[in-house]
PDB file of C-alpha atoms in Angstrom:
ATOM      1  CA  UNK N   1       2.717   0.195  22.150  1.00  0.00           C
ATOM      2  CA  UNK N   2       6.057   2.206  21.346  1.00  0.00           C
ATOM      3  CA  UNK N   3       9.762   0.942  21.740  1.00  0.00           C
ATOM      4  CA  UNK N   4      12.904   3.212  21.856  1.00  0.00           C
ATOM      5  CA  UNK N   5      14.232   4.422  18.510  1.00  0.00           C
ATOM      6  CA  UNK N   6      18.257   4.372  18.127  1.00  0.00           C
ATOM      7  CA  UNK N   7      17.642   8.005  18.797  1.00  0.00           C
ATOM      8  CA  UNK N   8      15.830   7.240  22.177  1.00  0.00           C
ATOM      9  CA  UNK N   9      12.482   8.735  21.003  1.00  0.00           C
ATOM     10  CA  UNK N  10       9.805   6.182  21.044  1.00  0.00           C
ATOM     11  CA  UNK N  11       8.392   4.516  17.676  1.00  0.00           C
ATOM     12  CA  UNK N  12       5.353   2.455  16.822  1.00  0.00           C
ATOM     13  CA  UNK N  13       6.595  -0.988  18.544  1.00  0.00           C
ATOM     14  CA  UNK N  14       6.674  -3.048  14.927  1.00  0.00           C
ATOM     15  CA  UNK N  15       9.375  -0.576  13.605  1.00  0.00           C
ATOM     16  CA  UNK N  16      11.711  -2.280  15.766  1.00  0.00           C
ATOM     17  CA  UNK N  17      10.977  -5.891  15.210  1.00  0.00           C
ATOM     18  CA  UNK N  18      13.169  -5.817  11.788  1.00  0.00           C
ATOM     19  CA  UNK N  19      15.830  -4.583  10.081  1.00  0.00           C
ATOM     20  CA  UNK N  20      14.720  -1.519   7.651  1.00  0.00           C
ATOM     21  CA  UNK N  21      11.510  -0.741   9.664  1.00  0.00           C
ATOM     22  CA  UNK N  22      13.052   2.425  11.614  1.00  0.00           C
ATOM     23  CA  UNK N  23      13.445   4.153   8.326  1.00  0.00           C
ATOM     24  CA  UNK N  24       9.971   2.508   6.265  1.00  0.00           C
ATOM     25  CA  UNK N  25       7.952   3.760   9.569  1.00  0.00           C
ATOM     26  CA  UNK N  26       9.849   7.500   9.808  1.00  0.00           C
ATOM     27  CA  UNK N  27       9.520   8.127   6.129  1.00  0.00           C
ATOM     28  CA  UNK N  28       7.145   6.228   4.426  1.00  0.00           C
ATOM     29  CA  UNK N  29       4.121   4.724   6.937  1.00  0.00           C
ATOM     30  CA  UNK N  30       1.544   7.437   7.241  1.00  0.00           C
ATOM     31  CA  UNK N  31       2.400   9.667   5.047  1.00  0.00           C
ATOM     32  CA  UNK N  32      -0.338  10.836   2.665  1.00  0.00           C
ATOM     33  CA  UNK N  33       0.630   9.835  -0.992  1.00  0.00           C
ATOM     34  CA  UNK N  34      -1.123  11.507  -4.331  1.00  0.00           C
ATOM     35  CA  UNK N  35       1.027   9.497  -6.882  1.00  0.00           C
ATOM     36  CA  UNK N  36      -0.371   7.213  -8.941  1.00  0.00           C
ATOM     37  CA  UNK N  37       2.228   4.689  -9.450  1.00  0.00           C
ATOM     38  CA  UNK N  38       3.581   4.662  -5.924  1.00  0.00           C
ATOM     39  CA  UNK N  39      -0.305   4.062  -4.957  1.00  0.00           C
ATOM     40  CA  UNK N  40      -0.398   1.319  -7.592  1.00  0.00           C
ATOM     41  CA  UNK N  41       3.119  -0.514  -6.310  1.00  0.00           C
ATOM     42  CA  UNK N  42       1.429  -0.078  -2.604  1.00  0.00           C
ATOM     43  CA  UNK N  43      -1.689  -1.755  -3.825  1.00  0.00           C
ATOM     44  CA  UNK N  44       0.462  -4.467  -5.895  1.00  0.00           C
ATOM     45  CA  UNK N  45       2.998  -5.233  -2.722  1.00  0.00           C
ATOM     46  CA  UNK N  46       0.122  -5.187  -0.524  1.00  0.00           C
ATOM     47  CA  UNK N  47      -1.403  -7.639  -2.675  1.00  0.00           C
ATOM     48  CA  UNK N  48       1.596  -9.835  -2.412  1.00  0.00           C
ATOM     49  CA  UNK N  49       2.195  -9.495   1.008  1.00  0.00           C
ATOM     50  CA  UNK N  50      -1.292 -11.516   1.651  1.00  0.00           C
ATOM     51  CA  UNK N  51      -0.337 -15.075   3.730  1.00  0.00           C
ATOM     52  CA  UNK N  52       3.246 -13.525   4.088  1.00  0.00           C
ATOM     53  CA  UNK N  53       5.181 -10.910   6.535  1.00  0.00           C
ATOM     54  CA  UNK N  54       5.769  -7.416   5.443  1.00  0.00           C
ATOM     55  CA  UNK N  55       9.301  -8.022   5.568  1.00  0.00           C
ATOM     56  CA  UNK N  56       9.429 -10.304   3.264  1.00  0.00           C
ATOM     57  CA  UNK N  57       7.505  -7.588   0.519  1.00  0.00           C
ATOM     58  CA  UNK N  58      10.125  -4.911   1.917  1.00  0.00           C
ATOM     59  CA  UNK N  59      13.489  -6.961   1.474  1.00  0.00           C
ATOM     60  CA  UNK N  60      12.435  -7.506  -1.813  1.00  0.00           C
ATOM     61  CA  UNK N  61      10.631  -4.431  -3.084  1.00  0.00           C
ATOM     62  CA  UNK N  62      13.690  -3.517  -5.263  1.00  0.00           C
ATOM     63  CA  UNK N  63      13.484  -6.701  -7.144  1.00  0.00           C
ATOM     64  CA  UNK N  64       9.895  -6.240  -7.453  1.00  0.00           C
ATOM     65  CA  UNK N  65      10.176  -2.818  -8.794  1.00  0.00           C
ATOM     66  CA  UNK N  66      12.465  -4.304 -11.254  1.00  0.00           C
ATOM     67  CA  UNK N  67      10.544  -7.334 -12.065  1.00  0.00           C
ATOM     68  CA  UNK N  68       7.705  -4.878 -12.824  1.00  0.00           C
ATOM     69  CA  UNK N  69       8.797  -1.895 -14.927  1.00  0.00           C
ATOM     70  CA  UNK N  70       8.769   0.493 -12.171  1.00  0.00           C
ATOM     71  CA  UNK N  71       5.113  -0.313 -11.627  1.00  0.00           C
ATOM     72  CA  UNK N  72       4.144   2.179 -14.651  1.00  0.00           C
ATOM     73  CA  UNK N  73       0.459   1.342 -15.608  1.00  0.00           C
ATOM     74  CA  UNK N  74       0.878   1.128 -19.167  1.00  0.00           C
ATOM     75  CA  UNK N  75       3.490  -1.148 -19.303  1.00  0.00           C
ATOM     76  CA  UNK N  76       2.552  -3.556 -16.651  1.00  0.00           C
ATOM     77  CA  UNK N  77      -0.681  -3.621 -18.092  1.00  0.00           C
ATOM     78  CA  UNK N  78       0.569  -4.497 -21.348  1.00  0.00           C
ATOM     79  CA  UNK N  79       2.621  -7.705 -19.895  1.00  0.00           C
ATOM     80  CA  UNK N  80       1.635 -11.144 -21.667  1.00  0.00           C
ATOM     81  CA  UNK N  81       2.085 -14.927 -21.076  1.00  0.00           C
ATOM     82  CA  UNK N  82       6.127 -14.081 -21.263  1.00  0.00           C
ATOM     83  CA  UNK N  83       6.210 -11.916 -18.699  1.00  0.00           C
ATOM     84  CA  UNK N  84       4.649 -14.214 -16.184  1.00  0.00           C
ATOM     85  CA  UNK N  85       6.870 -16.762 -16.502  1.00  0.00           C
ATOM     86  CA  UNK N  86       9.841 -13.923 -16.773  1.00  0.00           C
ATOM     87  CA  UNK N  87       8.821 -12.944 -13.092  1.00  0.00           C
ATOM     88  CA  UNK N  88       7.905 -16.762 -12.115  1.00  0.00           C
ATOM     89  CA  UNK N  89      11.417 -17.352 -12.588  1.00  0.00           C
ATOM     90  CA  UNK N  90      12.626 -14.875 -10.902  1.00  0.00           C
ATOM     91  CA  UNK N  91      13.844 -15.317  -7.318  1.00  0.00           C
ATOM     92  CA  UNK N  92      13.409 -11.838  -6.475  1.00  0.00           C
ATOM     93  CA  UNK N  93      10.459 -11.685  -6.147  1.00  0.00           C
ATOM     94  CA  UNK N  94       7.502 -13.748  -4.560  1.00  0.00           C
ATOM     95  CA  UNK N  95       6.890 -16.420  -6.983  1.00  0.00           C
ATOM     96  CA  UNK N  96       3.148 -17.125  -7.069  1.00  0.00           C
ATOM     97  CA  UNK N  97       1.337 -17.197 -10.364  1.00  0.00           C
ATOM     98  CA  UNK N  98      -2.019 -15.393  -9.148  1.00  0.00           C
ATOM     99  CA  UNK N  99      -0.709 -12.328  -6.974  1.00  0.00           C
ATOM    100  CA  UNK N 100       1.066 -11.452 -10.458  1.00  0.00           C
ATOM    101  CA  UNK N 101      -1.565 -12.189 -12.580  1.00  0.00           C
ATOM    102  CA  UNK N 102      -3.610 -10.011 -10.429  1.00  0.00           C
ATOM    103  CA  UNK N 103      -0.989  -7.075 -10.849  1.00  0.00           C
ATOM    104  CA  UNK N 104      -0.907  -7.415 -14.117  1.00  0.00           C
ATOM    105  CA  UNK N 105      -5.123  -7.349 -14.242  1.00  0.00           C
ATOM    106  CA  UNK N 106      -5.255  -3.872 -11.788  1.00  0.00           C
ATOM    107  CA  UNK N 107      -2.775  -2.199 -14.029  1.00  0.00           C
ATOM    108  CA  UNK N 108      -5.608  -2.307 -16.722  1.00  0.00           C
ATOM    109  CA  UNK N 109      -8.059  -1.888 -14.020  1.00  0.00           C
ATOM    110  CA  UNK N 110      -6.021   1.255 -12.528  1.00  0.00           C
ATOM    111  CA  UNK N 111      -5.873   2.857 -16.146  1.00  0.00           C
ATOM    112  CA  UNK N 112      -9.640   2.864 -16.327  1.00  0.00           C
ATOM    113  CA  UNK N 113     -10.036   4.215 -13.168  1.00  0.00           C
ATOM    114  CA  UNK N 114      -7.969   6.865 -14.492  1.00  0.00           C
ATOM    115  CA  UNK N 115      -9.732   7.500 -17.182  1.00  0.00           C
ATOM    116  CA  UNK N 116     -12.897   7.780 -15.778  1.00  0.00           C
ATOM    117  CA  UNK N 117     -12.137   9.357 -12.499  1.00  0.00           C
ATOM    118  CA  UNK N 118      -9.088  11.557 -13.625  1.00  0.00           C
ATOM    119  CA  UNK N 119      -6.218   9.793 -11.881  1.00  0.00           C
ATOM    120  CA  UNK N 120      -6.232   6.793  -9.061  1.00  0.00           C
ATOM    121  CA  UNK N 121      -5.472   9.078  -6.663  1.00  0.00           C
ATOM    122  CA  UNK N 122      -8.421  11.463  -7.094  1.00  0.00           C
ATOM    123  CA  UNK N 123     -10.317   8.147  -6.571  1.00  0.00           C
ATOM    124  CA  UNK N 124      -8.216   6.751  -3.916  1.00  0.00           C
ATOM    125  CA  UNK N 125      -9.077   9.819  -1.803  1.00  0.00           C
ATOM    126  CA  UNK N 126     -12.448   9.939  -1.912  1.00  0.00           C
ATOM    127  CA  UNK N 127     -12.267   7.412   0.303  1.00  0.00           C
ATOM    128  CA  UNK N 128     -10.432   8.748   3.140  1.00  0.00           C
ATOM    129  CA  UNK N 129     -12.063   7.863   6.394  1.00  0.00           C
ATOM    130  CA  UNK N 130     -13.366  10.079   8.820  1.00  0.00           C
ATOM    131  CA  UNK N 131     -10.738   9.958  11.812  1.00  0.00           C
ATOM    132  CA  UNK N 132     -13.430   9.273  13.823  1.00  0.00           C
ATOM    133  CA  UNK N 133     -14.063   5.996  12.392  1.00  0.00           C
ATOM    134  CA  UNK N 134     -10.663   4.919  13.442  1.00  0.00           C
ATOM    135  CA  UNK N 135     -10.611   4.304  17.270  1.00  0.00           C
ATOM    136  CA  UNK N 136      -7.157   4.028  18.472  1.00  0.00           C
ATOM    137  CA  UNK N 137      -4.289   3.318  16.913  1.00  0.00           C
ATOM    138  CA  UNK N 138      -3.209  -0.545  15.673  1.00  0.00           C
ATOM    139  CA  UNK N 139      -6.309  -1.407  16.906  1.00  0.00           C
ATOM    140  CA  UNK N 140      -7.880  -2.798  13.787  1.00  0.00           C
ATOM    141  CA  UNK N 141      -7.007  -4.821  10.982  1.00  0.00           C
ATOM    142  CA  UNK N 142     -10.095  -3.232   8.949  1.00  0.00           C
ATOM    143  CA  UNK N 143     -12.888  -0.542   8.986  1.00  0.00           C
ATOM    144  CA  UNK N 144     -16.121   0.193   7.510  1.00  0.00           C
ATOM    145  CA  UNK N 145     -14.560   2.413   5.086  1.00  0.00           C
ATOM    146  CA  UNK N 146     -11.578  -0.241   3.656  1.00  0.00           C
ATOM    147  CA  UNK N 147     -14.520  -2.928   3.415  1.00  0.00           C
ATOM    148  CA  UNK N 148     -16.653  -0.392   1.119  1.00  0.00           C
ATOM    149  CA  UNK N 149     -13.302   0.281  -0.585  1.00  0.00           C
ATOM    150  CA  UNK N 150     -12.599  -3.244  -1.501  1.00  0.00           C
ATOM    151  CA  UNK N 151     -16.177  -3.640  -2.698  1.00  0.00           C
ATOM    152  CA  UNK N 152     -15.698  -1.133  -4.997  1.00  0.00           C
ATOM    153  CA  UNK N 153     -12.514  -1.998  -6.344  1.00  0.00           C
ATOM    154  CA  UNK N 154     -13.820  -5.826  -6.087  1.00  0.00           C
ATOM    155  CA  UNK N 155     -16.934  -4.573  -8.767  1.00  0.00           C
ATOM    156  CA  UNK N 156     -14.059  -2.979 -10.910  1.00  0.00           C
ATOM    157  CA  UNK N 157     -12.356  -6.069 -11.412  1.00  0.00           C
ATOM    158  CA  UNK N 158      -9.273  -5.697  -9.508  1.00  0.00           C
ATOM    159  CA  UNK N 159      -7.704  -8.887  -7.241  1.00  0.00           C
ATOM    160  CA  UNK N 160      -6.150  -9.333  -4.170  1.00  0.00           C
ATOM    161  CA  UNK N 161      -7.935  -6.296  -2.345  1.00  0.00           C
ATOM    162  CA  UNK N 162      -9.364  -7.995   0.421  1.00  0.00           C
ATOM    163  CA  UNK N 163     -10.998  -5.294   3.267  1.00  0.00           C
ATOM    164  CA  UNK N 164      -7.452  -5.924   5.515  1.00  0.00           C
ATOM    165  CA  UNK N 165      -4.849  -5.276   2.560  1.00  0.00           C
ATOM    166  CA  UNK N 166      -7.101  -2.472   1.754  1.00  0.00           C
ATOM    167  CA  UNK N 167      -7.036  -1.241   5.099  1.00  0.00           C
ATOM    168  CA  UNK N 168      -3.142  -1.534   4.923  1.00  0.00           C
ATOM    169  CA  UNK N 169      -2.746  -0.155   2.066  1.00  0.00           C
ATOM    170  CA  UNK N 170      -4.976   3.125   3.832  1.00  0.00           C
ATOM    171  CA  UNK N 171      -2.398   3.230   6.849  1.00  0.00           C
ATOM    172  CA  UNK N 172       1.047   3.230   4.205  1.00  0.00           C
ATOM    173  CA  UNK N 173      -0.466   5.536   2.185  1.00  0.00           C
ATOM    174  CA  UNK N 174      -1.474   8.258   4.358  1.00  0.00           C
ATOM    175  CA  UNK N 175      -5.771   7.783   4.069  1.00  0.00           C
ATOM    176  CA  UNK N 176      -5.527   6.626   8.099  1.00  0.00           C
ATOM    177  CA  UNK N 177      -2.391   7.809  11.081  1.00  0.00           C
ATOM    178  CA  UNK N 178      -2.021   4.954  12.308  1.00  0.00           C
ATOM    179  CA  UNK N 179       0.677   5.658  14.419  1.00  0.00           C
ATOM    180  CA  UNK N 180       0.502   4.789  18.234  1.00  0.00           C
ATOM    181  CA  UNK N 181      -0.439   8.425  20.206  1.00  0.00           C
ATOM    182  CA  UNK N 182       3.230   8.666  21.601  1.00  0.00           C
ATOM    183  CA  UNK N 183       5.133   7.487  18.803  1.00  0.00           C
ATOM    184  CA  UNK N 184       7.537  10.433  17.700  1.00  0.00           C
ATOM    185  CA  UNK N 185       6.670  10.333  14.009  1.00  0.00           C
ATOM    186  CA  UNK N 186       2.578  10.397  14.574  1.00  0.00           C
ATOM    187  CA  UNK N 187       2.801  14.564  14.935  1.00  0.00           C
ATOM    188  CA  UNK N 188       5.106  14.588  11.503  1.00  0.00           C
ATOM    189  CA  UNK N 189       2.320  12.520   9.666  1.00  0.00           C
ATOM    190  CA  UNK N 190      -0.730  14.381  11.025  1.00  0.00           C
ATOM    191  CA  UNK N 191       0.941  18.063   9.942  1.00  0.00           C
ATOM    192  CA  UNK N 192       1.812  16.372   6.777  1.00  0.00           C
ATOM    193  CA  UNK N 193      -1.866  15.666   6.074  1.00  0.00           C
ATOM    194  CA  UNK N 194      -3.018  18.672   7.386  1.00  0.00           C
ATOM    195  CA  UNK N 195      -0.930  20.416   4.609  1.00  0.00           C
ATOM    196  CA  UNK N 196      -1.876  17.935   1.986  1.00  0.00           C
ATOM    197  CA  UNK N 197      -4.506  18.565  -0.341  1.00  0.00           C
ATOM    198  CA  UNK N 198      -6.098  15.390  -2.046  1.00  0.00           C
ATOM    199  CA  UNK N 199      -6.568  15.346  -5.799  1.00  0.00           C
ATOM    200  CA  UNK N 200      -9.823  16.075  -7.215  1.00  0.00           C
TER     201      UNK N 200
END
């Protein structure tokens, strides 16, 4: 399903349905991402985003960089007690004691991912899905290869990576093009990853 862009070329339909989503879904949705602390913010918003609309998580992204240093590992994962009640006070952001707690715990969790496995990208990407496995676009909510994903990040410790933010998180970050077949942007992101190397 596509709508009309302001430019008249056709979109993924859910770019339209708020303000912001035009320019999120031309620049951001799809394309494949190697950096480690805009992989970590995906993971944290997607975490936040659970129960509530994306809009919500992209309206306030800003703050939430704010509220959390950037989303640099080392700091976030040296937060305390202080911080938590710092960012449940702030208004900013979504309020909710757990989904920040949780941040807080993948920092530490992403930091030993990178030291065992080189960077969280490198591991990231070894989990890319074979295209295959996706069927048609915006068809699914997960896939075999987000559910083995979220195990594995589940057995590291992390929170709030349920298989469908997982599989979210895939389709923002470039692991799955998600993009409907006629949607103008779909050819950008495929030639995008085509050029892309993931990290070892």
């Amino acid at each position: 399903m596509t709508f009309l862009g302001p430019d008249g070329q056709p979109r993924c339909d859910w770019a339209g349905s708020a303000p912001g989503f035009v320019e999120y879904h031309d620049t951001e949705w799809g394309f494949p991402v190697a950096d480690d602390v805009r992989l970590f913010e995906k993971f944290c918003l997607e975490g936040f985003q659970s129960g509530l609309s994306w809009r919500t998580i992209l309206d306030k992204r800003e703050s939430f960089r704010a509220a959390f240093a950037g989303f640099d590992l080392d700091t976030v994962a040296g937060f305390d007690e202080s911080d938590v009640l710092r960012m449940l006070a702030d208004a900013g952001i979504v309020r909710h004691r757990g989904k920040i707690e949780a941040a807080i715990n993948n920092a530490g969790r992403a930091l030993e991912l990178v030291e065992s496995e080189g960077s969280l990208a490198a591991f990231v990407w070894r989990h890319e899905p074979d295209p295959a496995e996706i069927p048609a676009p915006q068809t699914l909510t997960t896939s075999p290869t987000a559910i083995a994903l979220s195990k594995d990040l589940k057995k590291r410790g992390w929170k709030f990576v349920g298989p469908t933010t997982v599989f979210s998180f895939m389709q923002a970050m470039g692991l799955v093009n998600d993009h409907a077949h006629d949607c103008v942007v779909r050819a950008s992101v495929a030639a995008a990853r085509d050029s892309f190397t993931p990290p070892a």
